[in-house]
């Protein structure tokens, strides 16, 4: 396609500017440099050969995305699609913490909405990844 755009650019440089798009008449098209030429003047003998050329396809063997094992151990996805995690801060140094604080930190809570996109990327095969909103 770079060949077509270069052809249009050379025609646009030779054409006279016709003004803005609002003054465009029917049967005319706008080129890349904002010059208007009629469609009959934009026909090229080799343009049909360029557009009807063979299209090449190729395959890319991309590797599958892996689940981050650390994330799969930290987060649990429920059948309804919610993500649960444990509260941080109870692994060590629990002596000076009050029992109510330790009890509050031991509960499992739902992940915030801001973090869902991050968890989707590290858990690509969970129900959460298929529930894109």
XYZ file of C-alpha atoms in Angstrom:
133
model
C 0.000 0.000 0.000
C 2.901 2.479 0.316
C 2.955 2.575 -3.465
C -0.659 3.768 -3.619
C -0.096 6.516 -1.063
C 2.955 7.761 -2.968
C 0.894 7.846 -6.180
C -1.829 9.809 -4.435
C 0.745 12.224 -3.059
C 2.187 12.932 -6.507
C -1.290 13.596 -7.897
C -2.140 15.800 -4.937
C 0.957 17.902 -5.518
C -0.031 18.445 -9.165
C -3.653 19.267 -8.340
C -4.932 22.701 -7.443
C -6.438 23.131 -3.977
C -10.230 23.251 -4.093
C -10.875 24.459 -0.542
C -12.272 22.712 2.487
C -14.240 19.499 2.676
C -17.602 21.254 3.007
C -17.282 22.488 -0.580
C -16.670 18.959 -1.886
C -18.994 17.977 -4.753
C -20.448 14.529 -5.321
C -18.207 12.155 -7.263
C -15.018 13.648 -5.837
C -12.668 12.240 -3.263
C -10.208 13.842 -0.879
C -6.563 12.817 -1.119
C -4.069 12.695 1.746
C -2.889 16.284 1.367
C -6.396 17.803 1.429
C -6.604 18.364 -2.330
C -9.769 17.344 -4.155
C -9.620 15.475 -7.464
C -12.446 13.745 -9.272
C -12.493 9.958 -9.126
C -12.128 9.635 -12.891
C -8.787 11.447 -12.735
C -7.570 9.122 -9.957
C -7.672 5.979 -12.110
C -4.340 4.324 -12.810
C -3.654 1.490 -15.251
C -1.562 -0.426 -12.681
C -3.805 0.256 -9.685
C -6.017 -2.775 -10.365
C -2.953 -5.006 -10.552
C -1.761 -3.677 -7.189
C -5.110 -4.218 -5.478
C -5.647 -7.696 -6.983
C -2.152 -8.948 -6.142
C -1.759 -12.186 -4.208
C -2.227 -11.860 -0.502
C 0.355 -13.652 1.594
C -0.542 -15.184 4.923
C 1.819 -16.505 7.533
C 1.523 -18.128 10.923
C 3.243 -17.025 14.075
C 3.899 -19.670 16.680
C 3.474 -17.568 19.788
C 4.115 -19.230 23.100
C 1.206 -19.641 25.468
C 0.920 -17.215 28.338
C 1.855 -18.843 31.610
C 0.015 -18.566 34.897
C 2.140 -16.895 37.549
C 2.356 -19.525 40.256
C 2.871 -16.968 43.021
C -0.379 -15.262 42.009
C -2.270 -18.540 41.796
C -1.254 -19.283 45.383
C -2.224 -15.822 46.668
C -5.573 -15.335 44.920
C -8.656 -17.539 44.705
C -11.264 -16.964 42.005
C -14.784 -17.918 43.068
C -17.296 -19.494 40.643
C -19.075 -16.137 40.379
C -15.823 -14.450 39.296
C -14.855 -12.652 42.510
C -11.194 -12.677 43.526
C -10.404 -13.380 47.169
C -7.119 -12.788 48.990
C -5.777 -12.800 52.525
C -4.913 -9.591 54.318
C -1.174 -8.864 54.659
C 0.568 -8.164 57.952
C 0.206 -11.353 59.959
C 3.237 -13.374 58.867
C 5.599 -12.321 61.669
C 6.128 -9.746 64.448
C 2.674 -10.420 65.846
C 3.572 -9.952 69.526
C 2.835 -6.231 69.862
C -0.328 -6.465 67.749
C -3.647 -6.653 69.565
C -5.773 -9.778 69.297
C -8.562 -7.861 67.545
C -6.084 -6.617 64.944
C -4.703 -10.127 64.379
C -8.253 -11.453 64.099
C -9.131 -8.769 61.538
C -6.006 -9.589 59.494
C -6.830 -13.307 59.389
C -10.004 -12.860 57.313
C -10.225 -13.432 53.575
C -11.541 -10.416 51.674
C -12.499 -9.579 48.101
C -9.959 -7.886 45.863
C -10.548 -4.243 44.940
C -11.731 -3.238 41.473
C -8.508 -1.348 40.771
C -6.429 -4.521 41.090
C -8.591 -6.746 38.868
C -6.792 -5.836 35.639
C -3.444 -6.757 37.205
C -4.731 -10.122 38.401
C -6.251 -10.841 34.957
C -2.814 -10.584 33.375
C -1.126 -12.948 35.844
C -3.987 -15.492 35.861
C -4.775 -15.814 32.136
C -6.799 -19.052 32.337
C -9.053 -18.242 35.274
C -12.755 -17.415 35.088
C -11.757 -13.846 35.784
C -9.840 -13.599 32.516
C -12.856 -14.755 30.524
C -15.129 -12.238 32.305
C -13.648 -9.077 30.817
C -15.795 -6.052 31.577
